[in-house]
Amino acid sequence: MTEILGSIWWMIVALGVLVTFHEFGHFWVARRCGVKVLRFSVGFGKPLWSRRDRHGTEFAIAAIPLGGYVKMLDEAEGNVPAGQLDQAFNRKSVLQRIAIVAAGPIANLLLCVALLWAMFVIGRPDYSATLGQVSGLAAQAGFQTGDRIDRIDEREIRTWMEAIQMLTTAAMDGHDASVEVSTARGSHVSRTLPLSQLPAGFNQENVGGQAGLSWLHQMLPAKVGAVPAGSAADGQILPGDVITAIDGKPVAFFNEIGPEVQALGKRGGAAMVEVDRQGARLALEITPRLTRPPAGGAAYYALGVAPPTEISAAPYDALQRYGPVAAVPMALRETARMTADSLGMIRRMFTGHASVKNVSGPITIAQVANATAKRGVAWFLFFLALVSLSLAIINLLPIPVLDGGHLLYYLIELVKGSPLSERSMAAGQYVGLAMLAGLMGLAFYNDILRLVT
């Protein structure tokens, strides 16, 4: 319940901030163009709070916090007194109307830059792109545990999430990724990850895993949480012991224990299992025991040790922090990078290279809002910046009903020399509503599917 309430609350906060800035963009430019603004509302429905300024504009906070709007004086929406015709939106020049409509998305874009600047000044802690256990295509290409990815396809990589994003887009495009790494020994080498060899229909949400990559901060240490009574290790290995080697082979992570134990079992006989017990190094002679799953399935050899039920998150090993001046170009560069990545993803979805499962709806957004808020102010600022940029891009799509659709109408009017007919604009509105409904339906479907799976 706490998780649900937290998600709802932080989503309301996020939407409140982003919608207010978006609508303020329309409002501010409309005022500068001499348009009378009748209402500035954050939310829809019945106002919970409102007041009027000296210009007669009503500022309101409404009951349904899922958007907002700016209502302007417009002959298309009702009769306008003769003395106020010069303040009507529809009476303004095409360029002025274009400026007013474009101001909303531009406000979200500027907000994105400001939020990223604040994030860089505060400092966002994260994990470096250091590899954990390596297998499959990655192992064949020479990648090793402890490699830190520095660049992918000439782009600098600062965090593991950046690495995932670059590898995912490369896999979607069906080309191999050129990767520069710093090895655990300190040398710098270039390797090629053959993502073009991934099978058709690969899971685009886990490209790294399918290529055989895992991340060091996600690996479980080989620390024992429990030893069931009657198991092979019962009476020798204790909860809290850290397994360091099996039959002379070093062990660093818990998931390395299983394969070594299987090899021991097939060989037969006892082996030395080395553990660290509160700083003391012990060598224990243990014979793996053949175990059959209670639900059926293939038998396997086991020591009978389990990881801890509660596992602490690995400490952050990367920090993106800059001074107030240095953070300005970094925020601009990050905004440009995020814009290019977002537009690239939209293009890939239209061309079929990216799955439509990448479209997220309000449920996922609420969950991410809550998760980032828990991780700290810098992470929540990054989340707000990403959603603000997404709102700017989506609103500029040439879909009637959205700002981009209105801009398309005005551009046609600018070229044509006269407005589109009311019939054409009405038809466009119906098409836009249908497209928007389809997009929202897809987003909700993906959200529900994620919850179910």
CSV table of C-alpha atoms in Angstrom, one decimal:
chain,number,residue,atom,x,y,z
A,1,MET,CA,0.0,0.0,0.0
A,2,THR,CA,2.9,2.4,0.9
A,3,GLU,CA,4.4,1.7,-2.5
A,4,ILE,CA,1.2,2.5,-4.3
A,5,LEU,CA,0.5,5.7,-2.4
A,6,GLY,CA,4.1,6.8,-2.9
A,7,SER,CA,3.8,6.2,-6.7
A,8,ILE,CA,0.6,8.2,-6.9
A,9,TRP,CA,2.0,11.0,-4.8
A,10,TRP,CA,5.2,11.4,-6.8
A,11,MET,CA,3.4,11.2,-10.1
A,12,ILE,CA,1.1,14.0,-9.0
A,13,VAL,CA,4.1,16.1,-8.0
A,14,ALA,CA,5.9,15.4,-11.3
A,15,LEU,CA,2.8,16.2,-13.4
A,16,GLY,CA,2.1,19.3,-11.4
A,17,VAL,CA,5.6,20.7,-12.0
A,18,LEU,CA,5.8,19.7,-15.7
A,19,VAL,CA,2.3,20.7,-16.7
A,20,THR,CA,2.6,24.1,-14.9
A,21,PHE,CA,5.8,24.9,-16.8
A,22,HIS,CA,4.2,23.7,-20.1
A,23,GLU,CA,1.1,25.8,-19.7
A,24,PHE,CA,3.1,28.8,-18.4
A,25,GLY,CA,5.0,28.7,-21.7
A,26,HIS,CA,1.7,29.2,-23.6
A,27,PHE,CA,0.5,31.7,-21.1
A,28,TRP,CA,3.6,33.9,-21.1
A,29,VAL,CA,3.9,34.2,-24.9
A,30,ALA,CA,0.1,34.7,-25.3
A,31,ARG,CA,0.3,37.6,-22.9
A,32,ARG,CA,3.3,39.1,-24.8
A,33,CYS,CA,1.3,38.7,-28.0
A,34,GLY,CA,-1.6,40.6,-26.6
A,35,VAL,CA,-4.0,37.6,-26.3
A,36,LYS,CA,-6.4,37.7,-23.3
A,37,VAL,CA,-6.0,34.6,-21.2
A,38,LEU,CA,-9.3,33.5,-19.5
A,39,ARG,CA,-8.1,30.7,-17.4
A,40,PHE,CA,-4.8,29.0,-16.4
A,41,SER,CA,-5.6,25.6,-14.9
A,42,VAL,CA,-3.4,22.9,-13.4
A,43,GLY,CA,-5.6,19.8,-13.6
A,44,PHE,CA,-9.0,19.2,-15.0
A,45,GLY,CA,-12.5,19.3,-13.6
A,46,LYS,CA,-13.9,21.4,-10.8
A,47,PRO,CA,-11.5,23.9,-9.4
A,48,LEU,CA,-10.3,23.2,-5.8
A,49,TRP,CA,-8.7,26.7,-5.6
A,50,SER,CA,-8.8,29.7,-7.9
A,51,ARG,CA,-8.1,33.4,-7.9
A,52,ARG,CA,-8.2,36.2,-10.6
A,53,ASP,CA,-5.4,38.7,-11.3
A,54,ARG,CA,-5.8,42.3,-12.5
A,55,HIS,CA,-6.0,41.2,-16.1
A,56,GLY,CA,-9.1,39.0,-15.4
A,57,THR,CA,-7.2,35.7,-15.8
A,58,GLU,CA,-8.5,33.0,-13.5
A,59,PHE,CA,-5.7,30.8,-12.0
A,60,ALA,CA,-7.0,27.4,-10.8
A,61,ILE,CA,-5.9,24.1,-9.4
A,62,ALA,CA,-8.5,21.5,-10.4
A,63,ALA,CA,-9.5,18.2,-8.9
A,64,ILE,CA,-8.1,15.8,-11.6
A,65,PRO,CA,-4.3,16.2,-11.6
A,66,LEU,CA,-3.6,14.6,-15.0
A,67,GLY,CA,-2.8,17.6,-17.1
A,68,GLY,CA,-3.8,21.2,-17.4
A,69,TYR,CA,-4.7,23.9,-19.9
A,70,VAL,CA,-4.7,27.6,-20.8
A,71,LYS,CA,-8.0,28.9,-22.1
A,72,MET,CA,-7.7,32.0,-24.3
A,73,LEU,CA,-10.2,34.4,-25.8
A,74,ASP,CA,-11.1,32.9,-29.2
A,75,GLU,CA,-14.0,33.4,-31.5
A,76,ALA,CA,-13.9,29.6,-32.3
A,77,GLU,CA,-15.0,28.9,-28.7
A,78,GLY,CA,-17.7,31.5,-28.3
A,79,ASN,CA,-18.8,35.1,-28.8
A,80,VAL,CA,-16.2,37.7,-28.3
A,81,PRO,CA,-17.2,41.3,-27.3
A,82,ALA,CA,-16.4,43.8,-30.1
A,83,GLY,CA,-14.1,45.8,-27.8
A,84,GLN,CA,-11.9,42.7,-27.2
A,85,LEU,CA,-11.6,41.3,-30.7
A,86,ASP,CA,-8.0,42.6,-30.9
A,87,GLN,CA,-7.2,40.3,-27.9
A,88,ALA,CA,-8.7,37.1,-29.5
A,89,PHE,CA,-6.3,34.3,-30.3
A,90,ASN,CA,-7.7,33.7,-33.7
A,91,ARG,CA,-7.3,37.4,-34.7
A,92,LYS,CA,-3.5,37.2,-34.2
A,93,SER,CA,-1.1,36.7,-37.1
A,94,VAL,CA,0.0,33.2,-38.1
A,95,LEU,CA,3.5,33.7,-36.7
A,96,GLN,CA,2.1,34.9,-33.3
A,97,ARG,CA,-0.1,31.8,-33.1
A,98,ILE,CA,2.8,29.6,-34.0
A,99,ALA,CA,4.9,31.2,-31.2
A,100,ILE,CA,2.1,30.8,-28.7
A,101,VAL,CA,1.5,27.1,-29.5
A,102,ALA,CA,5.2,26.3,-29.7
A,103,ALA,CA,5.9,28.0,-26.4
A,104,GLY,CA,4.6,25.0,-24.3
A,105,PRO,CA,7.0,22.4,-25.7
A,106,ILE,CA,9.8,24.9,-25.6
A,107,ALA,CA,9.1,25.6,-21.9
A,108,ASN,CA,9.4,21.9,-21.3
A,109,LEU,CA,12.7,21.8,-23.2
A,110,LEU,CA,14.1,24.7,-21.2
A,111,LEU,CA,12.9,23.1,-18.0
A,112,CYS,CA,14.8,19.9,-19.0
A,113,VAL,CA,18.0,21.8,-19.3
A,114,ALA,CA,17.4,23.6,-15.9
A,115,LEU,CA,16.7,20.3,-14.1
A,116,LEU,CA,19.7,18.6,-15.5
A,117,TRP,CA,21.9,21.6,-14.5
A,118,ALA,CA,20.5,21.3,-10.9
A,119,MET,CA,21.1,17.5,-11.0
A,120,PHE,CA,24.8,18.0,-12.1
A,121,VAL,CA,25.4,20.7,-9.4
A,122,ILE,CA,23.9,18.5,-6.7
A,123,GLY,CA,25.6,15.4,-8.0
A,124,ARG,CA,24.0,12.1,-9.2
A,125,PRO,CA,25.5,9.0,-7.7
A,126,ASP,CA,25.4,5.9,-9.9
A,127,TYR,CA,27.3,2.7,-10.9
A,128,SER,CA,30.1,2.6,-13.4
A,129,ALA,CA,29.8,0.3,-16.4
A,130,THR,CA,32.0,-2.4,-14.8
A,131,LEU,CA,31.3,-5.9,-15.9
A,132,GLY,CA,30.5,-8.8,-13.6
A,133,GLN,CA,30.3,-12.4,-14.8
A,134,VAL,CA,30.7,-12.7,-18.6
A,135,SER,CA,29.5,-15.5,-20.8
A,136,GLY,CA,28.1,-16.3,-24.3
A,137,LEU,CA,28.9,-13.7,-27.1
A,138,ALA,CA,30.6,-11.3,-24.7
A,139,ALA,CA,33.0,-14.1,-23.4
A,140,GLN,CA,33.8,-15.1,-27.0
A,141,ALA,CA,34.6,-11.5,-27.9
A,142,GLY,CA,37.2,-11.4,-25.1
A,143,PHE,CA,35.3,-9.4,-22.4
A,144,GLN,CA,36.2,-10.3,-18.8
A,145,THR,CA,35.0,-9.7,-15.3
A,146,GLY,CA,36.2,-6.4,-14.1
A,147,ASP,CA,36.3,-4.7,-17.5
A,148,ARG,CA,35.0,-1.1,-17.3
A,149,ILE,CA,33.3,0.1,-20.4
A,150,ASP,CA,34.6,3.6,-21.4
A,151,ARG,CA,33.2,4.2,-24.8
A,152,ILE,CA,30.7,2.5,-27.1
A,153,ASP,CA,30.7,3.4,-30.8
A,154,GLU,CA,32.7,6.6,-30.0
A,155,ARG,CA,30.3,7.8,-27.3
A,156,GLU,CA,31.7,8.3,-23.8
A,157,ILE,CA,30.1,6.0,-21.2
A,158,ARG,CA,29.9,7.2,-17.7
A,159,THR,CA,27.4,4.9,-16.1
A,160,TRP,CA,26.0,1.3,-16.6
A,161,MET,CA,22.6,2.7,-17.8
A,162,GLU,CA,24.3,4.6,-20.6
A,163,ALA,CA,26.1,1.4,-21.6
A,164,ILE,CA,22.8,-0.5,-21.7
A,165,GLN,CA,21.1,2.2,-23.8
A,166,MET,CA,23.9,2.2,-26.3
A,167,LEU,CA,24.1,-1.6,-26.6
A,168,THR,CA,20.3,-1.7,-26.9
A,169,THR,CA,20.1,0.8,-29.8
A,170,ALA,CA,23.0,-1.0,-31.6
A,171,ALA,CA,21.2,-4.3,-31.2
A,172,MET,CA,18.0,-2.8,-32.6
A,173,ASP,CA,19.9,-1.5,-35.6
A,174,GLY,CA,21.4,-5.0,-36.1
A,175,HIS,CA,25.1,-3.9,-36.0
A,176,ASP,CA,28.0,-4.9,-33.8
A,177,ALA,CA,29.2,-2.5,-31.1
A,178,SER,CA,32.7,-1.2,-30.9
A,179,VAL,CA,33.6,-1.1,-27.2
A,180,GLU,CA,36.6,0.5,-25.5
A,181,VAL,CA,37.3,-0.9,-22.0
A,182,SER,CA,39.7,-0.4,-19.1
A,183,THR,CA,40.6,-3.9,-17.9
A,184,ALA,CA,41.0,-4.9,-14.2
A,185,ARG,CA,44.8,-4.7,-14.7
A,186,GLY,CA,44.6,-1.1,-15.9
A,187,SER,CA,45.2,-1.5,-19.6
A,188,HIS,CA,43.0,0.0,-22.3
A,189,VAL,CA,41.7,-2.3,-25.1
A,190,SER,CA,39.1,-2.2,-27.9
A,191,ARG,CA,36.7,-5.1,-28.4
A,192,THR,CA,33.8,-5.8,-30.7
A,193,LEU,CA,30.5,-7.1,-29.2
A,194,PRO,CA,28.8,-9.1,-32.0
A,195,LEU,CA,25.3,-8.0,-31.4
A,196,SER,CA,24.3,-8.8,-35.0
A,197,GLN,CA,24.5,-12.4,-33.9
A,198,LEU,CA,21.7,-12.1,-31.5
A,199,PRO,CA,18.7,-14.4,-32.5
A,200,ALA,CA,15.8,-12.9,-34.4
A,201,GLY,CA,13.1,-11.6,-32.0
A,202,PHE,CA,15.6,-11.1,-29.1
A,203,ASN,CA,14.3,-9.5,-26.0
A,204,GLN,CA,15.0,-5.8,-26.4
A,205,GLU,CA,14.6,-5.2,-22.7
A,206,ASN,CA,17.6,-7.4,-21.8
A,207,VAL,CA,20.1,-7.0,-24.6
A,208,GLY,CA,23.1,-7.1,-22.2
A,209,GLY,CA,22.0,-10.3,-20.6
A,210,GLN,CA,21.4,-12.0,-23.9
A,211,ALA,CA,24.8,-10.9,-25.1
A,212,GLY,CA,26.3,-12.5,-22.0
A,213,LEU,CA,27.0,-9.4,-20.0
A,214,SER,CA,26.2,-8.7,-16.3
A,215,TRP,CA,27.1,-5.8,-14.1
A,216,LEU,CA,29.5,-5.9,-11.2
A,217,HIS,CA,27.2,-4.0,-8.8
A,218,GLN,CA,24.4,-6.5,-9.4
A,219,MET,CA,26.4,-9.6,-8.6
A,220,LEU,CA,25.7,-11.3,-5.3
A,221,PRO,CA,28.8,-11.8,-3.2
A,222,ALA,CA,29.5,-15.5,-2.3
A,223,LYS,CA,28.3,-15.0,1.3
A,224,VAL,CA,26.2,-17.7,2.8
A,225,GLY,CA,22.9,-16.8,4.3
A,226,ALA,CA,21.6,-20.2,5.4
A,227,VAL,CA,22.7,-23.8,5.5
A,228,PRO,CA,19.7,-26.3,5.6
A,229,ALA,CA,19.9,-29.1,8.1
A,230,GLY,CA,21.0,-32.4,6.6
A,231,SER,CA,22.7,-30.7,3.6
A,232,ALA,CA,26.3,-31.5,2.5
A,233,ALA,CA,27.6,-28.3,4.1
A,234,ASP,CA,25.6,-28.7,7.3
A,235,GLY,CA,27.9,-28.6,10.3
A,236,GLN,CA,30.9,-27.2,8.4
A,237,ILE,CA,29.8,-24.0,6.6
A,238,LEU,CA,28.1,-21.5,8.8
A,239,PRO,CA,25.7,-18.6,7.9
A,240,GLY,CA,27.9,-15.5,7.4
A,241,ASP,CA,30.8,-17.4,5.9
A,242,VAL,CA,32.2,-16.1,2.5
A,243,ILE,CA,33.2,-18.9,0.1
A,244,THR,CA,36.4,-17.8,-1.5
A,245,ALA,CA,37.5,-21.0,-3.5
A,246,ILE,CA,36.2,-24.4,-4.5
A,247,ASP,CA,38.7,-27.1,-5.3
A,248,GLY,CA,41.4,-24.5,-5.7
A,249,LYS,CA,39.4,-22.3,-8.1
A,250,PRO,CA,38.7,-18.8,-6.8
A,251,VAL,CA,35.0,-17.8,-6.3
A,252,ALA,CA,34.0,-14.1,-6.3
A,253,PHE,CA,30.2,-14.3,-6.7
A,254,PHE,CA,27.4,-16.6,-5.4
A,255,ASN,CA,26.3,-17.7,-8.9
A,256,GLU,CA,29.8,-19.1,-9.5
A,257,ILE,CA,29.3,-21.7,-6.8
A,258,GLY,CA,26.8,-23.8,-8.7
A,259,PRO,CA,28.9,-24.6,-11.8
A,260,GLU,CA,32.0,-25.4,-9.7
A,261,VAL,CA,29.9,-27.8,-7.5
A,262,GLN,CA,28.4,-29.5,-10.6
A,263,ALA,CA,31.9,-30.2,-11.9
A,264,LEU,CA,32.9,-31.5,-8.5
A,265,GLY,CA,29.9,-33.8,-8.3
A,266,LYS,CA,30.6,-35.3,-11.7
A,267,ARG,CA,34.2,-35.9,-10.8
A,268,GLY,CA,33.2,-37.6,-7.6
A,269,GLY,CA,34.7,-37.5,-4.1
A,270,ALA,CA,35.4,-34.7,-1.6
A,271,ALA,CA,37.0,-31.4,-2.3
A,272,MET,CA,38.3,-28.5,-0.4
A,273,VAL,CA,36.0,-25.5,0.0
A,274,GLU,CA,37.8,-22.5,1.3
A,275,VAL,CA,35.8,-19.9,3.3
A,276,ASP,CA,36.5,-16.6,5.1
A,277,ARG,CA,34.9,-16.7,8.6
A,278,GLN,CA,35.1,-13.3,10.2
A,279,GLY,CA,38.7,-12.9,8.9
A,280,ALA,CA,39.8,-16.4,9.5
A,281,ARG,CA,40.7,-18.5,6.4
A,282,LEU,CA,39.4,-22.1,6.6
A,283,ALA,CA,39.7,-25.1,4.3
A,284,LEU,CA,36.8,-27.5,4.7
A,285,GLU,CA,36.5,-30.9,3.1
A,286,ILE,CA,33.0,-31.4,1.7
A,287,THR,CA,31.5,-33.9,-0.7
A,288,PRO,CA,28.6,-32.4,-2.9
A,289,ARG,CA,25.4,-34.3,-2.6
A,290,LEU,CA,23.1,-35.3,-5.5
A,291,THR,CA,19.8,-33.5,-5.0
A,292,ARG,CA,16.4,-34.0,-6.7
A,293,PRO,CA,14.0,-31.0,-6.9
A,294,PRO,CA,10.8,-31.7,-5.0
A,295,ALA,CA,8.7,-30.5,-8.1
A,296,GLY,CA,10.6,-32.8,-10.4
A,297,GLY,CA,13.2,-32.0,-13.0
A,298,ALA,CA,16.9,-33.0,-13.5
A,299,ALA,CA,18.9,-33.9,-10.4
A,300,TYR,CA,21.9,-31.7,-9.6
A,301,TYR,CA,24.8,-31.6,-7.1
A,302,ALA,CA,24.7,-29.1,-4.2
A,303,LEU,CA,26.6,-28.1,-1.2
A,304,GLY,CA,23.3,-26.9,0.4
A,305,VAL,CA,24.1,-23.2,0.9
A,306,ALA,CA,21.7,-20.3,0.2
A,307,PRO,CA,22.4,-16.6,-0.2
A,308,PRO,CA,21.2,-14.0,2.4
A,309,THR,CA,17.5,-13.2,2.2
A,310,GLU,CA,18.2,-9.5,2.7
A,311,ILE,CA,21.0,-8.1,0.5
A,312,SER,CA,22.3,-4.6,0.8
A,313,ALA,CA,22.7,-2.6,-2.4
A,314,ALA,CA,26.3,-2.2,-3.6
A,315,PRO,CA,27.9,1.2,-2.9
A,316,TYR,CA,27.9,3.6,-5.7
A,317,ASP,CA,31.2,3.9,-7.6
A,318,ALA,CA,30.4,6.8,-10.0
A,319,LEU,CA,29.4,10.4,-9.3
A,320,GLN,CA,28.3,12.9,-12.0
A,321,ARG,CA,28.9,16.3,-10.3
A,322,TYR,CA,30.1,19.6,-11.7
A,323,GLY,CA,30.4,23.2,-10.5
A,324,PRO,CA,27.6,25.7,-11.4
A,325,VAL,CA,29.5,27.0,-14.5
A,326,ALA,CA,30.7,23.6,-15.8
A,327,ALA,CA,27.2,22.2,-15.3
A,328,VAL,CA,25.8,24.5,-18.0
A,329,PRO,CA,27.4,22.9,-21.0
A,330,MET,CA,27.0,19.5,-19.5
A,331,ALA,CA,23.2,20.0,-19.1
A,332,LEU,CA,23.0,21.3,-22.7
A,333,ARG,CA,25.0,18.3,-23.9
A,334,GLU,CA,22.9,15.8,-21.9
A,335,THR,CA,19.7,17.4,-23.2
A,336,ALA,CA,21.0,17.1,-26.8
A,337,ARG,CA,22.0,13.4,-26.2
A,338,MET,CA,18.6,12.6,-24.6
A,339,THR,CA,16.8,14.3,-27.5
A,340,ALA,CA,18.7,12.4,-30.1
A,341,ASP,CA,18.1,9.1,-28.3
A,342,SER,CA,14.4,9.8,-27.9
A,343,LEU,CA,13.9,10.7,-31.5
A,344,GLY,CA,15.9,7.7,-32.5
A,345,MET,CA,13.7,5.4,-30.5
A,346,ILE,CA,10.6,6.9,-32.1
A,347,ARG,CA,12.1,6.4,-35.5
A,348,ARG,CA,13.0,2.8,-34.7
A,349,MET,CA,9.4,2.1,-33.5
A,350,PHE,CA,8.0,3.5,-36.7
A,351,THR,CA,10.4,1.5,-38.9
A,352,GLY,CA,9.8,-1.7,-36.8
A,353,HIS,CA,13.4,-1.9,-35.4
A,354,ALA,CA,12.2,-1.2,-31.9
A,355,SER,CA,9.4,-3.0,-30.1
A,356,VAL,CA,6.3,-1.0,-29.2
A,357,LYS,CA,6.8,-2.5,-25.7
A,358,ASN,CA,9.1,0.5,-25.2
A,359,VAL,CA,6.0,2.7,-24.9
A,360,SER,CA,5.2,3.3,-21.2
A,361,GLY,CA,2.0,4.7,-19.6
A,362,PRO,CA,1.1,6.4,-16.4
A,363,ILE,CA,1.5,3.3,-14.2
A,364,THR,CA,5.1,2.8,-15.2
A,365,ILE,CA,5.8,6.5,-14.9
A,366,ALA,CA,4.3,6.6,-11.4
A,367,GLN,CA,6.5,3.6,-10.4
A,368,VAL,CA,9.6,5.2,-11.8
A,369,ALA,CA,8.7,8.5,-10.1
A,370,ASN,CA,8.5,6.7,-6.7
A,371,ALA,CA,11.7,4.7,-7.3
A,372,THR,CA,13.8,7.8,-8.3
A,373,ALA,CA,12.4,9.8,-5.4
A,374,LYS,CA,13.7,7.1,-3.0
A,375,ARG,CA,17.1,7.3,-4.6
A,376,GLY,CA,17.5,11.0,-3.8
A,377,VAL,CA,16.9,14.5,-5.1
A,378,ALA,CA,19.4,14.2,-8.0
A,379,TRP,CA,17.7,11.1,-9.4
A,380,PHE,CA,14.2,12.6,-9.1
A,381,LEU,CA,15.5,15.7,-11.0
A,382,PHE,CA,16.8,13.4,-13.7
A,383,PHE,CA,13.4,11.7,-13.9
A,384,LEU,CA,11.6,15.1,-14.2
A,385,ALA,CA,14.1,16.2,-16.9
A,386,LEU,CA,13.5,13.0,-18.9
A,387,VAL,CA,9.7,13.3,-18.7
A,388,SER,CA,9.8,17.0,-19.4
A,389,LEU,CA,11.8,16.3,-22.6
A,390,SER,CA,9.4,13.5,-23.5
A,391,LEU,CA,6.4,15.8,-23.1
A,392,ALA,CA,8.1,18.4,-25.4
A,393,ILE,CA,8.8,15.8,-28.1
A,394,ILE,CA,5.4,14.1,-27.9
A,395,ASN,CA,3.6,17.5,-28.0
A,396,LEU,CA,5.5,18.5,-31.2
A,397,LEU,CA,4.5,15.4,-33.1
A,398,PRO,CA,2.3,16.4,-36.0
A,399,ILE,CA,-0.8,14.8,-34.5
A,400,PRO,CA,-4.0,16.9,-34.5
A,401,VAL,CA,-5.2,17.7,-30.9
A,402,LEU,CA,-1.5,18.0,-29.8
A,403,ASP,CA,0.5,21.2,-30.1
A,404,GLY,CA,2.3,19.7,-33.1
A,405,GLY,CA,-1.0,19.2,-34.9
A,406,HIS,CA,-1.9,22.9,-34.4
A,407,LEU,CA,1.5,23.9,-35.6
A,408,LEU,CA,1.0,21.8,-38.7
A,409,TYR,CA,-2.3,23.6,-39.4
A,410,TYR,CA,-0.6,27.0,-39.0
A,411,LEU,CA,2.3,26.1,-41.2
A,412,ILE,CA,-0.1,25.0,-44.0
A,413,GLU,CA,-1.9,28.3,-43.5
A,414,LEU,CA,1.4,30.2,-43.8
A,415,VAL,CA,2.2,28.4,-47.1
A,416,LYS,CA,-1.4,28.4,-48.4
A,417,GLY,CA,-2.1,32.0,-47.5
A,418,SER,CA,-5.5,31.2,-45.9
A,419,PRO,CA,-6.7,28.9,-43.0
A,420,LEU,CA,-7.7,25.3,-43.6
A,421,SER,CA,-11.5,24.8,-43.8
A,422,GLU,CA,-13.4,24.0,-40.6
A,423,ARG,CA,-14.3,20.7,-42.1
A,424,SER,CA,-10.7,19.7,-42.8
A,425,MET,CA,-9.7,20.8,-39.3
A,426,ALA,CA,-12.6,18.9,-37.7
A,427,ALA,CA,-11.6,15.7,-39.7
A,428,GLY,CA,-8.1,16.2,-38.5
A,429,GLN,CA,-9.3,16.4,-34.9
A,430,TYR,CA,-11.1,13.1,-35.1
A,431,VAL,CA,-8.0,11.5,-36.6
A,432,GLY,CA,-5.9,13.0,-33.9
A,433,LEU,CA,-8.2,11.8,-31.1
A,434,ALA,CA,-8.2,8.3,-32.6
A,435,MET,CA,-4.4,8.2,-32.8
A,436,LEU,CA,-4.1,9.6,-29.3
A,437,ALA,CA,-6.6,7.0,-28.0
A,438,GLY,CA,-4.6,4.2,-29.7
A,439,LEU,CA,-1.3,5.4,-28.2
A,440,MET,CA,-2.8,5.7,-24.7
A,441,GLY,CA,-4.4,2.2,-25.1
A,442,LEU,CA,-1.0,0.8,-26.1
A,443,ALA,CA,0.7,2.5,-23.1
A,444,PHE,CA,-1.9,1.1,-20.7
A,445,TYR,CA,-1.6,-2.4,-22.2
A,446,ASN,CA,2.2,-2.4,-21.8
A,447,ASP,CA,1.9,-1.1,-18.2
A,448,ILE,CA,-0.6,-3.9,-17.3
A,449,LEU,CA,1.5,-6.5,-19.1
A,450,ARG,CA,4.6,-5.5,-17.1
A,451,LEU,CA,2.6,-5.7,-13.8
A,452,VAL,CA,1.3,-9.2,-14.7
A,453,THR,CA,4.6,-10.5,-15.8
